CSV table of C-alpha atoms in Angstrom, one decimal:
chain,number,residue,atom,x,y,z
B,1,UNK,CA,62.7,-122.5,-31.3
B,2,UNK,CA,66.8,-122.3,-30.4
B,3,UNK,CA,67.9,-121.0,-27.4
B,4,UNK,CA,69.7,-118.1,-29.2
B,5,UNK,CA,65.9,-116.6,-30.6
B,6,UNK,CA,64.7,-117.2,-27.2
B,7,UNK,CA,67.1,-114.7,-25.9
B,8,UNK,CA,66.6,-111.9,-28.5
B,9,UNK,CA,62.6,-112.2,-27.8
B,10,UNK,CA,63.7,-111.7,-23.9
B,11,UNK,CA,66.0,-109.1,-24.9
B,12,UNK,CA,63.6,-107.2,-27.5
B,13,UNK,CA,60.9,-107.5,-24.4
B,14,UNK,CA,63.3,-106.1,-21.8
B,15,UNK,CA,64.2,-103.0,-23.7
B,16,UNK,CA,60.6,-102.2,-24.9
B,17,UNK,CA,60.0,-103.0,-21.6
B,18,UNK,CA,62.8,-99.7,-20.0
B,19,UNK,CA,61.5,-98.0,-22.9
B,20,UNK,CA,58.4,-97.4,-21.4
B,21,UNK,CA,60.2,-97.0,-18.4
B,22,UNK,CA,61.6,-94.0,-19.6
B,23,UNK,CA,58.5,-92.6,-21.4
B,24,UNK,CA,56.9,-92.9,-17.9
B,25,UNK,CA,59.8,-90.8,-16.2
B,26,UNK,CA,60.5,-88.7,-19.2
B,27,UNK,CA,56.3,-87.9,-18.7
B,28,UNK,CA,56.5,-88.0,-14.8
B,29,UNK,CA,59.3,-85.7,-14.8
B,30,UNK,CA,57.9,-83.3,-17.6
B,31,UNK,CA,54.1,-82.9,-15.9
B,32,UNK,CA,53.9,-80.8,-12.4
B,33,UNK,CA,50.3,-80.7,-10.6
B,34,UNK,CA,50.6,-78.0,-8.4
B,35,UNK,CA,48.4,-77.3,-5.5
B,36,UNK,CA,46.1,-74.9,-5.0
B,37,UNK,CA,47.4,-73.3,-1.8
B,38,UNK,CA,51.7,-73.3,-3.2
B,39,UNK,CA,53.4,-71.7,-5.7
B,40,UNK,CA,56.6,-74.2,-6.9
B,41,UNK,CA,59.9,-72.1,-8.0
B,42,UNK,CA,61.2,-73.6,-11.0
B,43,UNK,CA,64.8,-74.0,-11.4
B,44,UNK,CA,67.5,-75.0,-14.7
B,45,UNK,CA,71.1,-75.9,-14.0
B,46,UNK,CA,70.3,-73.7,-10.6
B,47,UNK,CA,69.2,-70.4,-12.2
B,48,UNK,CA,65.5,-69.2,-11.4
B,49,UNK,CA,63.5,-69.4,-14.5
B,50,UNK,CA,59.5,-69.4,-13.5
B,51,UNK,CA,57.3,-70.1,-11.2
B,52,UNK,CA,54.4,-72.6,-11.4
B,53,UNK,CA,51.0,-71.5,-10.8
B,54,UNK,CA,48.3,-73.7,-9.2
B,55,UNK,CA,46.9,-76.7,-12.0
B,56,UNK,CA,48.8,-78.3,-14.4
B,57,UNK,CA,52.1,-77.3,-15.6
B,58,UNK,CA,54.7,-78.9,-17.9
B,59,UNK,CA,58.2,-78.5,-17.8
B,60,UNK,CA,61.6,-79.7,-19.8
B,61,UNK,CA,62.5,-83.0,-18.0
B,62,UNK,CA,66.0,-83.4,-16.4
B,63,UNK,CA,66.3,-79.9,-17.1
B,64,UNK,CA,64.4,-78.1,-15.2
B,65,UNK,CA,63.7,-78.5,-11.5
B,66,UNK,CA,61.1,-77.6,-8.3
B,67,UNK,CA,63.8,-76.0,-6.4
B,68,UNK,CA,61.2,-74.3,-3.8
B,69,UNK,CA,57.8,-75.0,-2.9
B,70,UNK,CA,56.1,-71.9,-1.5
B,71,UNK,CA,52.9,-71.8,0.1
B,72,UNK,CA,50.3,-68.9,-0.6
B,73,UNK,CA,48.7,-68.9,2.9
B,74,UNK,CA,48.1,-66.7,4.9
B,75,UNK,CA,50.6,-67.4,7.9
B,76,UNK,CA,50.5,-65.5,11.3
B,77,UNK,CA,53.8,-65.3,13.5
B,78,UNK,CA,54.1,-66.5,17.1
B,79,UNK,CA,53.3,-63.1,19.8
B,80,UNK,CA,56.2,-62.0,21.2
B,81,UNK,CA,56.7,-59.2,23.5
B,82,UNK,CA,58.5,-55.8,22.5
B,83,UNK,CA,60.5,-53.5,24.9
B,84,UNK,CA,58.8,-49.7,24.2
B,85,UNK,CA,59.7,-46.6,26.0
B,86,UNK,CA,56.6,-44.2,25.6
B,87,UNK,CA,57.0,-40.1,24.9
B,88,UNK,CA,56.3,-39.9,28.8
B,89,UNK,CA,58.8,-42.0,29.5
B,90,UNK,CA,57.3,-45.2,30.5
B,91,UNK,CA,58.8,-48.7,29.9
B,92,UNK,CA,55.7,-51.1,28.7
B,93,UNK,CA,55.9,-54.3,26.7
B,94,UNK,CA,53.8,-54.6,23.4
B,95,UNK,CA,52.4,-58.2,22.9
B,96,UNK,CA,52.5,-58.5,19.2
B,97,UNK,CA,52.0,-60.5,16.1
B,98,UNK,CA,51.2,-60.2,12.7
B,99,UNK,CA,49.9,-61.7,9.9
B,100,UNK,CA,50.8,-61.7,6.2
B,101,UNK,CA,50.9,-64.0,2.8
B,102,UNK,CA,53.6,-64.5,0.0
B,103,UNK,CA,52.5,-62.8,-3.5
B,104,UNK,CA,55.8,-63.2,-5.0
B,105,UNK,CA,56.8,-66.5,-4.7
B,106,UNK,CA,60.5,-65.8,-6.4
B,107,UNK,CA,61.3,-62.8,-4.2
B,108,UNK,CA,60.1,-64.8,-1.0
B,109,UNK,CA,63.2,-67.2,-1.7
B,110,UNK,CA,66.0,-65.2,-3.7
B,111,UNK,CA,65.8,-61.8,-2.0
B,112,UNK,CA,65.8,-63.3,2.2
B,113,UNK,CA,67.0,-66.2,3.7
B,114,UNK,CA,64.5,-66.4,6.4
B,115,UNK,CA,61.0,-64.7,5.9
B,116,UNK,CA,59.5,-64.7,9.7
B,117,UNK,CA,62.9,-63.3,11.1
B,118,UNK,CA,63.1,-60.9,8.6
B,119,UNK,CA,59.5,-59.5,9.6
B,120,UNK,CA,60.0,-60.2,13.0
B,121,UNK,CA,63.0,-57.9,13.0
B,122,UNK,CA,61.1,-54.9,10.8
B,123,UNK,CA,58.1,-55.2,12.8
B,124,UNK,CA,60.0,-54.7,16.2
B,125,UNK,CA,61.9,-51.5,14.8
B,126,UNK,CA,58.6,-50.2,13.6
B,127,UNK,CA,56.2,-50.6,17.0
B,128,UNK,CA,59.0,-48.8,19.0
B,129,UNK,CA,59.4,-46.1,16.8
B,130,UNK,CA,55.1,-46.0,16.7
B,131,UNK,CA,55.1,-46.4,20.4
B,132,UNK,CA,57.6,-43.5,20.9
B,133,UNK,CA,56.0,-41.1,19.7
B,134,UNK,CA,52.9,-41.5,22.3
B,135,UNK,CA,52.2,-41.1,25.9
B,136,UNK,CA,51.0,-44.0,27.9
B,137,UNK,CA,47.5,-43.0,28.0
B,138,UNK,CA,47.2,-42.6,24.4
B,139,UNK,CA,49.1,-45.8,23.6
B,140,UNK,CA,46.0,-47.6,25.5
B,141,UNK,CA,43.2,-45.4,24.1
B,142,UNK,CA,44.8,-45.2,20.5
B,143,UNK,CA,45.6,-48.9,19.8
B,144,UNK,CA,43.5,-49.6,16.3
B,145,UNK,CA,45.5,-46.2,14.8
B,146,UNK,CA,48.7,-47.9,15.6
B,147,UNK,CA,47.7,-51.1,14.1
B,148,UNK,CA,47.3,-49.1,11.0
B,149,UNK,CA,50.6,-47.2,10.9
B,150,UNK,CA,52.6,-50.3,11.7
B,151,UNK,CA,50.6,-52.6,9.3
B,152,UNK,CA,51.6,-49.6,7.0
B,153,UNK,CA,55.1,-48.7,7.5
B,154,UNK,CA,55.8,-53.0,7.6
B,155,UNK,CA,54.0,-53.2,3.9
B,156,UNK,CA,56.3,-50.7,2.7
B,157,UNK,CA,59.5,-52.7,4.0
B,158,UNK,CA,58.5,-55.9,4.0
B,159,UNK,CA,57.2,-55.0,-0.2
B,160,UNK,CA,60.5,-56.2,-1.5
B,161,UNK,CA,60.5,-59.6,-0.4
B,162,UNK,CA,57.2,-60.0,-2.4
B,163,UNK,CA,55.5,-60.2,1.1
B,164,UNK,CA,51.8,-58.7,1.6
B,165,UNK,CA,51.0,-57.5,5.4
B,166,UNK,CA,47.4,-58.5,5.7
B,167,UNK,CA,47.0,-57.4,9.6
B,168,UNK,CA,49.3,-56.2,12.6
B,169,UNK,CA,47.9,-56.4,16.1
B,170,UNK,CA,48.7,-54.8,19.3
B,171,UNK,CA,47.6,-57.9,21.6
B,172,UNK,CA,48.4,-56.6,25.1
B,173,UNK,CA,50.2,-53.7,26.6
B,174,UNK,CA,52.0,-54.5,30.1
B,175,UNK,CA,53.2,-52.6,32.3
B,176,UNK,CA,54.9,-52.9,35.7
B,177,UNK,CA,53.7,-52.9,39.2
B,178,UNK,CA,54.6,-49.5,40.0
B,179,UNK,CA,52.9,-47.8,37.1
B,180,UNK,CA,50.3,-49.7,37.1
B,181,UNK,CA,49.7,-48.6,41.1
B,182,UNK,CA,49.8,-44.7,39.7
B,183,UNK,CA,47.7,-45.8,37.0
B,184,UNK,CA,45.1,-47.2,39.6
B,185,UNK,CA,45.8,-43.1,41.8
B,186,UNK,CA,45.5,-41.4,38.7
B,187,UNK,CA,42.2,-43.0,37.6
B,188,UNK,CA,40.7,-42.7,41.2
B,189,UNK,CA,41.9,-38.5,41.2
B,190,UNK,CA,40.4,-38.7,38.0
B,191,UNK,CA,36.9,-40.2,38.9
B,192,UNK,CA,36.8,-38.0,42.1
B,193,UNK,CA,37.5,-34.8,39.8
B,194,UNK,CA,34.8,-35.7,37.9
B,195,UNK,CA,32.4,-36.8,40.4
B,196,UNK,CA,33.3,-33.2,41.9
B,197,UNK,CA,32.4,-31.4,38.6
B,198,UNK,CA,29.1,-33.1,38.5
B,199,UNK,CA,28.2,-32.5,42.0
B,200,UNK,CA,28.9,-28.5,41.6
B,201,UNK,CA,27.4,-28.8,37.9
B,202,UNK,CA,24.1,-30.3,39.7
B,203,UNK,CA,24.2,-27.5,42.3
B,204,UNK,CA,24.3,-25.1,39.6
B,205,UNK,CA,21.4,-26.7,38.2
B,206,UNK,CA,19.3,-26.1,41.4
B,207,UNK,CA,20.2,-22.9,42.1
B,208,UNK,CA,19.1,-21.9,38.5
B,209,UNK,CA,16.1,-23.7,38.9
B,210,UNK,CA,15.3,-22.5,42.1
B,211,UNK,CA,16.0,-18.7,40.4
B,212,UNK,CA,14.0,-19.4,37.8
B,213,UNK,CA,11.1,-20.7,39.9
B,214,UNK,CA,11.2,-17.2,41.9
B,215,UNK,CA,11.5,-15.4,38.8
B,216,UNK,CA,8.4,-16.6,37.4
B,217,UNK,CA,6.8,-16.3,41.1
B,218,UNK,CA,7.7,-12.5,40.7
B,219,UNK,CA,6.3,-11.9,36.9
B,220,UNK,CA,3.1,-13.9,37.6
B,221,UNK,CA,2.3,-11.5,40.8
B,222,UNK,CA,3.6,-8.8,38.8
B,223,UNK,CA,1.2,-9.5,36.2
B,224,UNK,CA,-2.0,-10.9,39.1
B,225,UNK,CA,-1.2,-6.8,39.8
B,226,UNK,CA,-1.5,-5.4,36.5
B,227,UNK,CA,-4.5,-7.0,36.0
B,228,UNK,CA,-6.1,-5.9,39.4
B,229,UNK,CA,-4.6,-2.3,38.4
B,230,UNK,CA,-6.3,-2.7,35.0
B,231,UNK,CA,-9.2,-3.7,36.8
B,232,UNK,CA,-9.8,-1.1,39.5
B,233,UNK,CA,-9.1,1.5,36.7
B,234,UNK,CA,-11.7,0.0,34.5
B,235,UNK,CA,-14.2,0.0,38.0
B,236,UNK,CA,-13.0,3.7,38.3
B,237,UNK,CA,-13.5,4.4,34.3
B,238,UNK,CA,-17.0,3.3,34.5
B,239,UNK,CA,-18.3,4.6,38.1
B,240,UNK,CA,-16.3,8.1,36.5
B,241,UNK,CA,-18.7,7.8,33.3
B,242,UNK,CA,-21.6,7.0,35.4
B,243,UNK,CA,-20.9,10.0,37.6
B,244,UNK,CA,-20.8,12.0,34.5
B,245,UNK,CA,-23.8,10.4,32.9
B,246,UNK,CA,-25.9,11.3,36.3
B,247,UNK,CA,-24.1,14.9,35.8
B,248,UNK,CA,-25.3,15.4,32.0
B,249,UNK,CA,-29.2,14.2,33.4
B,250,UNK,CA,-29.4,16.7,35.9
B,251,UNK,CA,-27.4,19.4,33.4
B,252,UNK,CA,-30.4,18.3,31.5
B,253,UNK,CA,-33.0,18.5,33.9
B,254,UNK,CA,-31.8,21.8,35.3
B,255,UNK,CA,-31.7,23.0,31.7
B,256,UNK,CA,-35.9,22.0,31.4
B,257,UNK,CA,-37.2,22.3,34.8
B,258,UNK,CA,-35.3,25.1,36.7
B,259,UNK,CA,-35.0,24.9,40.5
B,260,UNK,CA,-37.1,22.6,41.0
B,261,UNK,CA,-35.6,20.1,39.2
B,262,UNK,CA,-32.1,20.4,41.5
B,263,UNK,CA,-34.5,20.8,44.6
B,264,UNK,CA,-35.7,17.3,44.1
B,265,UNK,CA,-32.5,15.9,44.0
B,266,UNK,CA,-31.2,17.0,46.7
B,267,UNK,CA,-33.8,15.8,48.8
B,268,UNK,CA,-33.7,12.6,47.1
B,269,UNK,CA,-30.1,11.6,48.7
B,270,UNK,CA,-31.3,13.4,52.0
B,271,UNK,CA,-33.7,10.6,52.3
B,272,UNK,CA,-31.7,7.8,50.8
B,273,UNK,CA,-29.1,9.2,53.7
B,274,UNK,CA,-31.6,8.9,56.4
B,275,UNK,CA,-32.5,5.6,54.8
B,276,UNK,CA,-29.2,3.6,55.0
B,277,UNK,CA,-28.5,4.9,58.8
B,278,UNK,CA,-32.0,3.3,59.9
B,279,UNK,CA,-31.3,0.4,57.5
B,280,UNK,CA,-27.6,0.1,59.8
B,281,UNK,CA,-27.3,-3.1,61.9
B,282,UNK,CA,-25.1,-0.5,64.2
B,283,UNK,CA,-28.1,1.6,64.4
B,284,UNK,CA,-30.6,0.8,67.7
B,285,UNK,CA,-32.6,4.2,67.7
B,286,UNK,CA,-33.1,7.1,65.1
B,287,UNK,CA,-33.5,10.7,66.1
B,288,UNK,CA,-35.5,11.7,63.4
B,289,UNK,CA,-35.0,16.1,63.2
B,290,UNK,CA,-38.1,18.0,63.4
B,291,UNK,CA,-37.4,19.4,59.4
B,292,UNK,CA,-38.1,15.6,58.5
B,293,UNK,CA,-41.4,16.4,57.7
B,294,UNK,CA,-40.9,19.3,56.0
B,295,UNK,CA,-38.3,17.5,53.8
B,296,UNK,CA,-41.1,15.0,53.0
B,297,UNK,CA,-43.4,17.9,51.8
B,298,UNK,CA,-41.3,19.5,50.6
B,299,UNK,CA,-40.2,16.4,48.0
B,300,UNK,CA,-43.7,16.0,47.4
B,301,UNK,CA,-44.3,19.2,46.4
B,302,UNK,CA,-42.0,19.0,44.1
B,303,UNK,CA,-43.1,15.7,42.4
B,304,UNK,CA,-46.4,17.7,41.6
B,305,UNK,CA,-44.5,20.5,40.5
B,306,UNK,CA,-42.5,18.6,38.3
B,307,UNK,CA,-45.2,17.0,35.7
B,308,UNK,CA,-46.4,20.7,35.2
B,309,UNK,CA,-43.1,22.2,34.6
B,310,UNK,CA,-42.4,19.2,32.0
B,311,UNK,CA,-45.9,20.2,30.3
B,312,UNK,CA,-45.3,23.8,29.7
């Protein structure tokens, strides 16, 4: 083999050879793998034509170019503190920060320079104009409804730079010495006031209570006395019909047996009289009246009168 067929086999080699060279970069620079968490911003003779979505992509070689390479995360600026005068005219400083992810990959790159200032910027504007509108107590008591109206009024500016607020948060309200030492008066006045209402709110209580305790004092001897009163006028009810009961016996008896009849009772209660004053603890001696004895005849007289009056 010459010298000369020698060179045309190194040369023939050589150029296969840079031929699949080139294939190789013609392949490397036509294929993109894009991650998972960016978005690549695709370039031709420096106009924006598409952008790449996560996987595999393909692309014209030495025509088209990865001019940006955005990432999808969610990203979270550093706190900074914001300068806020409140509608009661207190200065306080908002710790703030939010967080928030690219959706348009494009508009992230074309339509602002720089993303974070640009937010930065919108986001300060929008806490002191939030801020303003509230007094000092309510900016500390209302901080998760501010969250909301910033996060809100952010979306809608930061919406054109294909920017998605995902949170805003109100980290830590400051305030100076001096307010915070008529903070610290206002809350003692405060718990003394209510301290004051629940001592005279207790008082209350215990003076109804105690009323109430009287009260039912009063209607449960009101009604202990109805029900004596209903009591002695049941006693006088029945001693009243028994009274009229004796009355109707001796009606009858006076009806049957005449005289007689109301003679016998009469001497009846004559002796039960004499009876109950010898029966007397009080009583030592008796005087006894001569008619005594006639009374006793006389009653039993009338018990043998009686049977034959009844027989008749």
């Amino acid at each position: 083999m010459n010298e000369q067929a020698v060179v045309e086999i190194i040369l023939s080699n050589l150029i296969a050879f840079l031929l699949v060279i080139g294939a190789v970069i013609v392949i490397w620079k036509g294929v993109k793998i894009v991650p998972q968490s960016e978005i690549f911003v695709l370039e031709r003779f420096g106009k924006f034509t598409r952008a790449l979505r996560p996987g595999l992509n393909f692309i014209v070689p030495f025509l088209d170019a990865v001019a940006h390479r955005v990432s999808v995360l969610e990203r979270q600026l550093e706190a900074w503190d914001i300068s806020v005068i409140t509608k009661d005219n207190v200065e306080v400083e908002l710790e703030t920060t939010v967080f928030y992810r690219v959706l348009d990959a494009s508009r992230s790159v074309y339509r602002i320079r720089n993303v974070d200032r640009a937010i930065h910027t919108a986001a300060t504007s929008i806490v002191r104009s939030a801020a303003g509108k509230l007094e000092l107590d309510e900016l500390q008591s209302s901080r998760e409804s501010m969250n909301s109206e910033i996060e809100k009024n952010l979306q809608n500016a930061a919406e054109v730079w294909g920017i998605e607020i995902t949170r805003t948060e109100i980290i830590d309200i400051k305030v100076d010495g001096q307010t915070r030492e008529a903070q610290r008066h206002q809350l003692s006045a405060e718990r003394e006031r209510r301290a004051s209402i629940a001592r005279a709110e207790g008082e209350k209580r215990s003076v109804e209570l105690s009323a109430d305790a009287r009260l039912y004092e009063a209607q449960r001897e009101a009604e202990a006395r109805i029900t004596l009163a209903d009591a002695d006028a049941y006693a006088v009810k029945v001693a009243a019909e028994a009274e009229a009961n004796q009355i109707r016996a001796v009606s009858a008896a006076l009806q049957e047996n005449g005289m007689p009849a109301a003679n016998y009772e009469i001497l009846k209660r004559q002796i039960g009289a004499l009876g109950e004053v010898a029966s007397s603890d009080n009583a030592k001696t008796v005087i006894m009246p001569t008619e005594i004895s006639g009374v006793i005849g006389s009653l039993t007289t009338l018990l043998e009168a009686l049977p034959r009056e009844q027989t008749r």
